[in-house]
Short mmCIF file of C-alpha atoms in Angstrom, two decimals:
data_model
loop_
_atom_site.label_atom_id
_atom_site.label_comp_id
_atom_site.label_asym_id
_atom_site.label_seq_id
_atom_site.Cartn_x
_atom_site.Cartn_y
_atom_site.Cartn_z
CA UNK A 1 -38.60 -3.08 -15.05
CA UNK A 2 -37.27 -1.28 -12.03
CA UNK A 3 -36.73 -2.49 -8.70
CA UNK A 4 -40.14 -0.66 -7.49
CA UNK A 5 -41.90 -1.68 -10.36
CA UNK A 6 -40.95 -5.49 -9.62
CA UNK A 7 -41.90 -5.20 -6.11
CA UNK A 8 -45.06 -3.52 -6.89
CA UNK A 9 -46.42 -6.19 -8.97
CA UNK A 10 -45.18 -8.82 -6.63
CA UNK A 11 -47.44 -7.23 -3.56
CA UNK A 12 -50.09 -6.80 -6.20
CA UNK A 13 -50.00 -10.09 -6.98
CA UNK A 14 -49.99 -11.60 -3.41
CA UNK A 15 -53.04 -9.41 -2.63
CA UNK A 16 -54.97 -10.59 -5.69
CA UNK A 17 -53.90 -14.39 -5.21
CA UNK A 18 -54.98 -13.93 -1.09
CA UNK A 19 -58.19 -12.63 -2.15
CA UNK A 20 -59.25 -14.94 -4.91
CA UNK A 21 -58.42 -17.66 -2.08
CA UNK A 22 -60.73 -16.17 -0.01
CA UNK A 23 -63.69 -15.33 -1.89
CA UNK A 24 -62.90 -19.00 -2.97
CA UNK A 25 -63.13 -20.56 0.28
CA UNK A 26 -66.41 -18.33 0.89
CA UNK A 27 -68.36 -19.41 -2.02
CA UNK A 28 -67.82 -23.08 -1.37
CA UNK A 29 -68.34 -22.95 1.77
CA UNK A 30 -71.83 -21.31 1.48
CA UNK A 31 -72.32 -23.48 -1.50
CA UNK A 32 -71.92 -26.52 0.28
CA UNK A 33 -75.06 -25.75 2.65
CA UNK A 34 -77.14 -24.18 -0.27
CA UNK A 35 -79.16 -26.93 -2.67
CA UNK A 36 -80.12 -26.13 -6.16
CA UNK A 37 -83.54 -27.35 -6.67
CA UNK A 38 -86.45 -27.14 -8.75
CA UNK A 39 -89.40 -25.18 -7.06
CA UNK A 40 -92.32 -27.60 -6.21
CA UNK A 41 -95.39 -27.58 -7.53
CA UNK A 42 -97.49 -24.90 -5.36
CA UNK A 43 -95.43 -23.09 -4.97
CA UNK A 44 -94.25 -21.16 -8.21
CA UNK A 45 -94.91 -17.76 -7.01
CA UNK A 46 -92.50 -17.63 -4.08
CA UNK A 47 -88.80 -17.12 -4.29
CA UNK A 48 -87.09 -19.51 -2.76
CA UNK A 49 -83.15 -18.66 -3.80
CA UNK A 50 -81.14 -22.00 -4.36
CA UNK A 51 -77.22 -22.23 -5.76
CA UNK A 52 -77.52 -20.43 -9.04
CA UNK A 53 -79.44 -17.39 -7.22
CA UNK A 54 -76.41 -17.13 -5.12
CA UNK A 55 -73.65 -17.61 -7.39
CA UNK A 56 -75.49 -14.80 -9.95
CA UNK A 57 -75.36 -12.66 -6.19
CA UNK A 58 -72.15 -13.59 -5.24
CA UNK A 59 -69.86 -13.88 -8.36
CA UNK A 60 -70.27 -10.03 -9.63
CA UNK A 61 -69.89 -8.81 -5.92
CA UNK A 62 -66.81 -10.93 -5.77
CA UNK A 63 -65.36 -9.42 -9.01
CA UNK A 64 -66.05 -5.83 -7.69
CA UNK A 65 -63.94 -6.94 -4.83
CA UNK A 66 -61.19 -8.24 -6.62
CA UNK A 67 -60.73 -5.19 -8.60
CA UNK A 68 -60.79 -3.32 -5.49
CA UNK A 69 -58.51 -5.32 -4.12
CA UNK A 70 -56.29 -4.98 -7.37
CA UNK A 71 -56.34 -1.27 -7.09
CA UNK A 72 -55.64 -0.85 -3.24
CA UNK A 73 -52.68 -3.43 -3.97
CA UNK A 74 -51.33 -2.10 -6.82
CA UNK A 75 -51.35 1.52 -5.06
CA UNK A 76 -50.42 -0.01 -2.04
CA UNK A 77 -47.60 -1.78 -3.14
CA UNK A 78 -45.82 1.19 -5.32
CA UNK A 79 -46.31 2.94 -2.04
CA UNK A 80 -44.56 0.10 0.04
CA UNK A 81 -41.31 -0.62 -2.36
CA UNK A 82 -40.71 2.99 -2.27
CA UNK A 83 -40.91 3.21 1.28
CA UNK A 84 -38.65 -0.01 1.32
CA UNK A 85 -36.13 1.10 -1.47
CA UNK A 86 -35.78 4.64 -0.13
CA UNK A 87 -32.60 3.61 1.62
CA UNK A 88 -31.09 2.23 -1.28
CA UNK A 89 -31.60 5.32 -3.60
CA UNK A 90 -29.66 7.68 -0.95
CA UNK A 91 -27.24 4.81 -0.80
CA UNK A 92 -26.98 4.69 -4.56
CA UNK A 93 -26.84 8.47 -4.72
CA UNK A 94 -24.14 8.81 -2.08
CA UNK A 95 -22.09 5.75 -4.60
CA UNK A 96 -22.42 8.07 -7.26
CA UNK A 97 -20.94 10.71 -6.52
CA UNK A 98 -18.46 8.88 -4.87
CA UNK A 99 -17.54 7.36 -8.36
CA UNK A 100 -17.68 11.06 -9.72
CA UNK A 101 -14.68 11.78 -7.24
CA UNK A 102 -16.81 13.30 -3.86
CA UNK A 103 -15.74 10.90 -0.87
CA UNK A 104 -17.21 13.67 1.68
CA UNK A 105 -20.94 13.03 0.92
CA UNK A 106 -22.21 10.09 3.38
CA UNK A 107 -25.83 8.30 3.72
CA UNK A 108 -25.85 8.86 7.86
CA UNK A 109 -29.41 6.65 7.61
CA UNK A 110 -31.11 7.20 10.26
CA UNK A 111 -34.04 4.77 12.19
CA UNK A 112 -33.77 2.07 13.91
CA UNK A 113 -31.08 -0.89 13.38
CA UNK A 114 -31.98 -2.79 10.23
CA UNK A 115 -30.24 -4.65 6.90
CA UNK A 116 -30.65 -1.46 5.23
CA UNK A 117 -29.28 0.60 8.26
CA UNK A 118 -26.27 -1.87 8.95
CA UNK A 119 -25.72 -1.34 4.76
CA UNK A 120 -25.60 2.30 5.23
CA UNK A 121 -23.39 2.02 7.97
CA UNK A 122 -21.16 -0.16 6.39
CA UNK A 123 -21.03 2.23 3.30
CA UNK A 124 -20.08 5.36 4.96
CA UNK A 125 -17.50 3.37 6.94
CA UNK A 126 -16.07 2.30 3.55
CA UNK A 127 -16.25 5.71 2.52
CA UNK A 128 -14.41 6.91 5.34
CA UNK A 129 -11.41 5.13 4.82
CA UNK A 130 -11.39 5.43 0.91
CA UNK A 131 -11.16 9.47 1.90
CA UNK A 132 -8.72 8.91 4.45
CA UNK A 133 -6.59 6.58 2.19
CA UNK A 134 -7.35 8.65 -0.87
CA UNK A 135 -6.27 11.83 1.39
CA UNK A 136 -3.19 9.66 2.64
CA UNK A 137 -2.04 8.86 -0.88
CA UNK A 138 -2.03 12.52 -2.16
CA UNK A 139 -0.40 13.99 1.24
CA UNK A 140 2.15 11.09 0.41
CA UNK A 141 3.01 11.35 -3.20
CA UNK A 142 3.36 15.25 -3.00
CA UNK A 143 6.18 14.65 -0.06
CA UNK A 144 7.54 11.79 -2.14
CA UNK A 145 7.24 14.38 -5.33
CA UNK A 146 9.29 16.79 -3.07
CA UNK A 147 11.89 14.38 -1.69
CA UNK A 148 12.24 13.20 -5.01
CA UNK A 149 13.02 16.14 -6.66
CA UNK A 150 15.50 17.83 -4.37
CA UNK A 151 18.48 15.46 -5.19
CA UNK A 152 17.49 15.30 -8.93
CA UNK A 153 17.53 19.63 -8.39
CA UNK A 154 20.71 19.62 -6.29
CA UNK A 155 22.91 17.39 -8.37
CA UNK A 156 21.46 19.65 -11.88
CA UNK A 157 22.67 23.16 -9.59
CA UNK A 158 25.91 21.16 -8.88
CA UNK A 159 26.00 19.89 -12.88
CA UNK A 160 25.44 23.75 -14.38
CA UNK A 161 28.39 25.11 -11.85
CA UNK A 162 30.75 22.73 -12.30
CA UNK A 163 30.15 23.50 -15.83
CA UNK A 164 30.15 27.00 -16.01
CA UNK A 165 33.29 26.68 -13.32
CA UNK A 166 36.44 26.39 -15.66
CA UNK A 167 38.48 25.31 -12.53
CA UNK A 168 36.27 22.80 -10.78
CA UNK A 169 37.12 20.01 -8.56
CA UNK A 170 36.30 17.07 -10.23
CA UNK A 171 36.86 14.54 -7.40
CA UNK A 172 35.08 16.72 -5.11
CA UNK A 173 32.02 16.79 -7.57
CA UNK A 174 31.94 13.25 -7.95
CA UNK A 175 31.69 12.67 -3.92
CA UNK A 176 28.99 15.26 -3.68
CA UNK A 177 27.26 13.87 -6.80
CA UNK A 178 27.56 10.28 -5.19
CA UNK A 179 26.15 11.54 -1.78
CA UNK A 180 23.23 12.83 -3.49
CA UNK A 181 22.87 9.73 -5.41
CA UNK A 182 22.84 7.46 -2.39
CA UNK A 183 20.21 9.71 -0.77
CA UNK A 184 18.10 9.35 -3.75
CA UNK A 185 18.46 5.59 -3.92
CA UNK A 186 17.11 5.13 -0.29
CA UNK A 187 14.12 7.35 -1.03
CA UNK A 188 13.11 5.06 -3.90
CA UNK A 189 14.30 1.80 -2.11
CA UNK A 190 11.66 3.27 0.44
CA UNK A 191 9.04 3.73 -2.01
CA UNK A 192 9.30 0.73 -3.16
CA UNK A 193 9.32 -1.43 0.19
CA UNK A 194 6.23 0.71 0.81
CA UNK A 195 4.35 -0.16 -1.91
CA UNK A 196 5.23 -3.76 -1.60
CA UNK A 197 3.77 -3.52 1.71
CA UNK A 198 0.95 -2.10 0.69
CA UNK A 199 0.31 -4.30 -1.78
CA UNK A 200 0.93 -6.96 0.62
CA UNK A 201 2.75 -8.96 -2.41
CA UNK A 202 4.80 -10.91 -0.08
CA UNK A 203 4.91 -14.63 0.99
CA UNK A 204 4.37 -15.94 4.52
CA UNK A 205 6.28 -18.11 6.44
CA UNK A 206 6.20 -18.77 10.43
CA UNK A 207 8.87 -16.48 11.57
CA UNK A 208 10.36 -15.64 15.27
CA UNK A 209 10.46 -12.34 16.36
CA UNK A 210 12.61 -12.63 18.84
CA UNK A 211 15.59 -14.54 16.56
CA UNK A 212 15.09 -11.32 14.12
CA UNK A 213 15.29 -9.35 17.29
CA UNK A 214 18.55 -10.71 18.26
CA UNK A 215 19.78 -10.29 14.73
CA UNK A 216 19.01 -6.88 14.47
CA UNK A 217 20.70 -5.95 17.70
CA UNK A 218 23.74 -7.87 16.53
CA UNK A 219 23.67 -6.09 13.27
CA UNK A 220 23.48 -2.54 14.99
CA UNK A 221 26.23 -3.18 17.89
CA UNK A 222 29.00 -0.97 15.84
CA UNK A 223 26.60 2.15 15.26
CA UNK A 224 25.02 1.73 19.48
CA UNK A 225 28.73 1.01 21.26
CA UNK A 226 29.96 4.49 18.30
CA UNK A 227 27.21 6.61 20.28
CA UNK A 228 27.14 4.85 23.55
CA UNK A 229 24.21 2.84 23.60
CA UNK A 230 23.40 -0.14 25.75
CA UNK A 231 21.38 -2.58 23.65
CA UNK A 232 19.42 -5.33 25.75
CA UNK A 233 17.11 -7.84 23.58
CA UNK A 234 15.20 -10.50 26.00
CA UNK A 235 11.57 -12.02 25.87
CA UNK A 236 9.79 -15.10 24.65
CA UNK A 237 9.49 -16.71 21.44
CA UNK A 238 6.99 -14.93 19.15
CA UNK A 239 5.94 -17.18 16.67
CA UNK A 240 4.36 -15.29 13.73
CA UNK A 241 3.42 -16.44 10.03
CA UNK A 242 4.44 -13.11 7.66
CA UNK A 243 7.01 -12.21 5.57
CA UNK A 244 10.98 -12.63 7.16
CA UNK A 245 12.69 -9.79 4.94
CA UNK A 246 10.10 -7.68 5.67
CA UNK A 247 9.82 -8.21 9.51
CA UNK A 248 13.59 -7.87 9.55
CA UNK A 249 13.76 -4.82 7.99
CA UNK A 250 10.89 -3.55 10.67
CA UNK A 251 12.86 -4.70 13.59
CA UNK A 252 16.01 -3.17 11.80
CA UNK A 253 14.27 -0.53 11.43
CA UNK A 254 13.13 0.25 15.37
CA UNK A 255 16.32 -0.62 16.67
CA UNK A 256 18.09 1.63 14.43
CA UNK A 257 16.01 4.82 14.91
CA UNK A 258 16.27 3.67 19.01
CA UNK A 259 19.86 3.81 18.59
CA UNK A 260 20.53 7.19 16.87
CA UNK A 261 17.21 9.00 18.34
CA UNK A 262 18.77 8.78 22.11
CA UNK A 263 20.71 10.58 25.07
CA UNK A 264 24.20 11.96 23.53
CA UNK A 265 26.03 9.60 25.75
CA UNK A 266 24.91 6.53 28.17
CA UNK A 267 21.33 5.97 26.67
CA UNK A 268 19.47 3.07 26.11
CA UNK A 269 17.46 0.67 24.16
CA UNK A 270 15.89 -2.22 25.24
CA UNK A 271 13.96 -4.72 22.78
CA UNK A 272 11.43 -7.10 24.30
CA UNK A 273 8.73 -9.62 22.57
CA UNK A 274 5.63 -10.68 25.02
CA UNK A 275 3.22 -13.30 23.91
CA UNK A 276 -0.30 -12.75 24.50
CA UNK A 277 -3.44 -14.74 24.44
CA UNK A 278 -4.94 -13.35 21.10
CA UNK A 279 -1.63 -11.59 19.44
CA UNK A 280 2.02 -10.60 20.09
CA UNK A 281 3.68 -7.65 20.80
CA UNK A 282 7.40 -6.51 19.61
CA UNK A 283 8.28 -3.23 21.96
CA UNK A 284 11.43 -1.26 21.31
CA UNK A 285 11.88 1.43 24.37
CA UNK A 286 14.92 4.31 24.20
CA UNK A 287 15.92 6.95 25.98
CA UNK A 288 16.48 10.19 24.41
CA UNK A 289 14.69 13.88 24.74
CA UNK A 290 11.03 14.61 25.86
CA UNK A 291 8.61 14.26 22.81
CA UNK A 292 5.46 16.18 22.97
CA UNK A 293 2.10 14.24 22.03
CA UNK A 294 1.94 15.82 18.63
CA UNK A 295 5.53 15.27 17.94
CA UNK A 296 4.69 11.61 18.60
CA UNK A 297 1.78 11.38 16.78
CA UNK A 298 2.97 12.81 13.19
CA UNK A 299 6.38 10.47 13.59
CA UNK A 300 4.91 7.87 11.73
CA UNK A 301 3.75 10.02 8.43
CA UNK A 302 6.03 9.47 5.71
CA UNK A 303 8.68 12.10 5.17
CA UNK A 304 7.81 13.76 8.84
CA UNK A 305 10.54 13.55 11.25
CA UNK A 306 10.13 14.94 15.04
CA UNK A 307 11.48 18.36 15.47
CA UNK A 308 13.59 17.54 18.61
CA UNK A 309 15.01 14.54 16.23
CA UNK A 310 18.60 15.75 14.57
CA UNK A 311 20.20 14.74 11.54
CA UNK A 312 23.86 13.32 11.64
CA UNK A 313 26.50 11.27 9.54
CA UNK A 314 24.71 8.10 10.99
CA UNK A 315 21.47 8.88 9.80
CA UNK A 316 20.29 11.08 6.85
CA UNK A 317 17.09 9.93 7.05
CA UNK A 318 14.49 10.23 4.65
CA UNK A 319 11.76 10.23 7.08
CA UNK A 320 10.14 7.12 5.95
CA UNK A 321 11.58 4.77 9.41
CA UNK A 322 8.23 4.68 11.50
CA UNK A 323 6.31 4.79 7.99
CA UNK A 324 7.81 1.51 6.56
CA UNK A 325 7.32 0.02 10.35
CA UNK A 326 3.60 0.98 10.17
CA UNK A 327 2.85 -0.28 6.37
CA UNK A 328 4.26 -3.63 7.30
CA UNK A 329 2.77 -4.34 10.44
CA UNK A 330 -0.32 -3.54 8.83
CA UNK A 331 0.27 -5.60 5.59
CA UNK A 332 0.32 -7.95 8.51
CA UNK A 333 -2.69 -7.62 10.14
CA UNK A 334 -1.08 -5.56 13.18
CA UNK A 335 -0.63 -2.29 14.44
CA UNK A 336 1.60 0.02 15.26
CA UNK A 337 1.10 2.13 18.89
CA UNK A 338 3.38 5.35 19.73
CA UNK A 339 3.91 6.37 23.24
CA UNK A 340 6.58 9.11 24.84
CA UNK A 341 8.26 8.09 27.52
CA UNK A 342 7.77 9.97 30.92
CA UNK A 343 11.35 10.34 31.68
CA UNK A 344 12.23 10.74 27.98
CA UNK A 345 12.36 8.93 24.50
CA UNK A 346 9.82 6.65 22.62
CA UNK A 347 8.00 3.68 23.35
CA UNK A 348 7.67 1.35 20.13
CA UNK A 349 4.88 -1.50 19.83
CA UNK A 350 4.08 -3.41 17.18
CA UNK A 351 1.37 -5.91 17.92
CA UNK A 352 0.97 -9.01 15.73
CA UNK A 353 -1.96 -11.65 15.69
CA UNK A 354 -0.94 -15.30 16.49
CA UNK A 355 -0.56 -17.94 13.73
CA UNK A 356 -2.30 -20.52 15.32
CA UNK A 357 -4.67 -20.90 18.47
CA UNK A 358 -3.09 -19.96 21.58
CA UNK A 359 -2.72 -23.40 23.20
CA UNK A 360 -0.18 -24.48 20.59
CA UNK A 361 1.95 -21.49 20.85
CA UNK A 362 5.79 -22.37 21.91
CA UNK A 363 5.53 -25.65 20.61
CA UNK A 364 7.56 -26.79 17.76
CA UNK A 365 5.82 -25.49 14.12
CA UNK A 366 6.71 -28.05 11.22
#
């Protein structure tokens, strides 16, 4: 039986069961003050109505009732559960065509605030972010397609000359091959640090921020004092539980793209971890050109890189910096937030929830 069906009979039933109660407690309690008695002697031509006149009175009336009562709940009931499951059938509509492969349809129930309206709700908030992700995942594997298949088509161009080239540089081929090569190993290295993040297939361990921090900056000293960059790492010890690899490679990450996204000479980056109440935050501030508000807002789509950004020996980036940053902070519950400077550059934060409750923060973590 359906749903309806189920809920029909049940409100049937209840109706029938109230009334038989009823008419119950009404006959016995008239019965109780009505004798049945034989009619004395004198008397034999009156009616005088005793217990069986009233039950052959009351027990047909009362059957007449209960099939009335049968009908109108019966009726009533179908009436009711489809009034009731109405929500669920747009609900169930609006699933259906989402498993067909249409994400755009949504419930939008209106009323007032109920289980069924906080279901809707909940649905079409799902199906918002399947779309967006679903939308994400396309825009990302067609640039990942393209970036892909530019070094496999440049090194084939660079194959069919040299070959059709009698006289070719072979050493020169081979460092042009290799260049290629490396590019297309960091796209895929990329890929794949992505999808790990993603797939959030990573263990946890409590971790410092700022110690990775410090590492980082240490790491990166060469490449800032090659293009004049003053690196200054301070703050407090932000104790997180995640992934170390991972959260190095997002701090590497920041720093580096502070470092070669700055002023052509005398810029700066400064990396600073604040401890909050309810989270952390990891911000990574450089100087470097104005960015306008869309710039800043599309730098963290894979493969997008800001138009005023450049492209040097020290970073042939694949466009995937900001990206990586954003998939792990989120594989870690976080966020990532974008601002432009006023007198110039990027402001970085990643914020990060606690491990524990805030009172035991900065104490010793077995």
């Amino acid at each position: 039986m359906t749903a309806r069906m189920k809920l029909t009979l049940s409100y049937a039933g209840i109706v029938v069961v109230s009334g038989l109660l009823l008419l119950a407690a009404v006959g016995l309690f008239l019965l109780r003050y009505v004798p049945d008695v034989q009619i004395p002697q004198g008397l034999e031509g009156m009616f005088i109505p005793n217990r069986s006149d009233l039950m052959r009175a009351f027990v047909p009336v009362a059957i007449l009732v209960m099939i009335v009562l049968l009908a109108i709940g019966w009726a009533g009931g179908w009436w009711l559960a489809g009034r009731m499951l109405a929500p669920l059938n747009r609900i169930g509509y609006a699933a259906q065509l989402a498993a067909q492969g249409s994400l755009s349809h949504r419930v939008a129930l209106e009323g007032p605030r109920d289980e069924f309206r906080d279901l809707a709700d909940v649905f079409d908030s799902m199906l918002d972010r399947l779309e967006q992700n679903m939308a994400e995942q396309q825009r990302f594997a067609a640039n990942a397609s393209h970036e892909l298949r530019t070094p496999l088509a440049i090194s084939q161009t660079m194959l069919d000359v040299a070959r059709a080239d009698p006289d070719r540089d072979v050493d020169e081929l081979i460092d042009r091959l290799q260049e290629v090569n490396v590019r297309a190993i960091e796209v895929t290295e990329a890929l794949l640090l992505l999808s790990r993040a993603d797939r959030r297939a990573f263990t946890r361990e409590i971790v410092d921020l700022s110690l990775l921090a410090e590492e980082a900056a240490e790491s990166l000293l060469p490449l800032a004092e090659k293009r004049g960059v003053a690196v200054d790492v301070a703050g407090d010890a932000a104790i997180v539980l995640g992934n170390p690899a991972l959260l190095q490679q997002l701090i590497m990450n920041l720093v580096h793209n502070a470092i070669v996204h700055n002023l052509p000479a005398d810029g700066a980056v400064t990396v600073r971890t604040h401890t909050q109440e309810r989270a952390l935050a990891l911000v990574v501030e450089n100087t470097g050109p104005h960015l306008p508000p869309h710039v800043v807002a599309a730098l963290a789509e894979p493969f997008q890189r800001g138009a005023e950004r450049a492209r040097d020996a020290d970073h042939v980036g694949v466009g995937l910096g900001l990206a990586i940053v954003q998939r792990i902070a989120e594989a870690h519950d976080g966020s990532l937030v974008l601002t432009a400077r006023p007198g110039g550059g990027l402001n970085v934060t990643v914020w990060l929830p606690h491990p524990l409750p805030y009172p035991l923060q900065g104490h010793p973590v077995a």
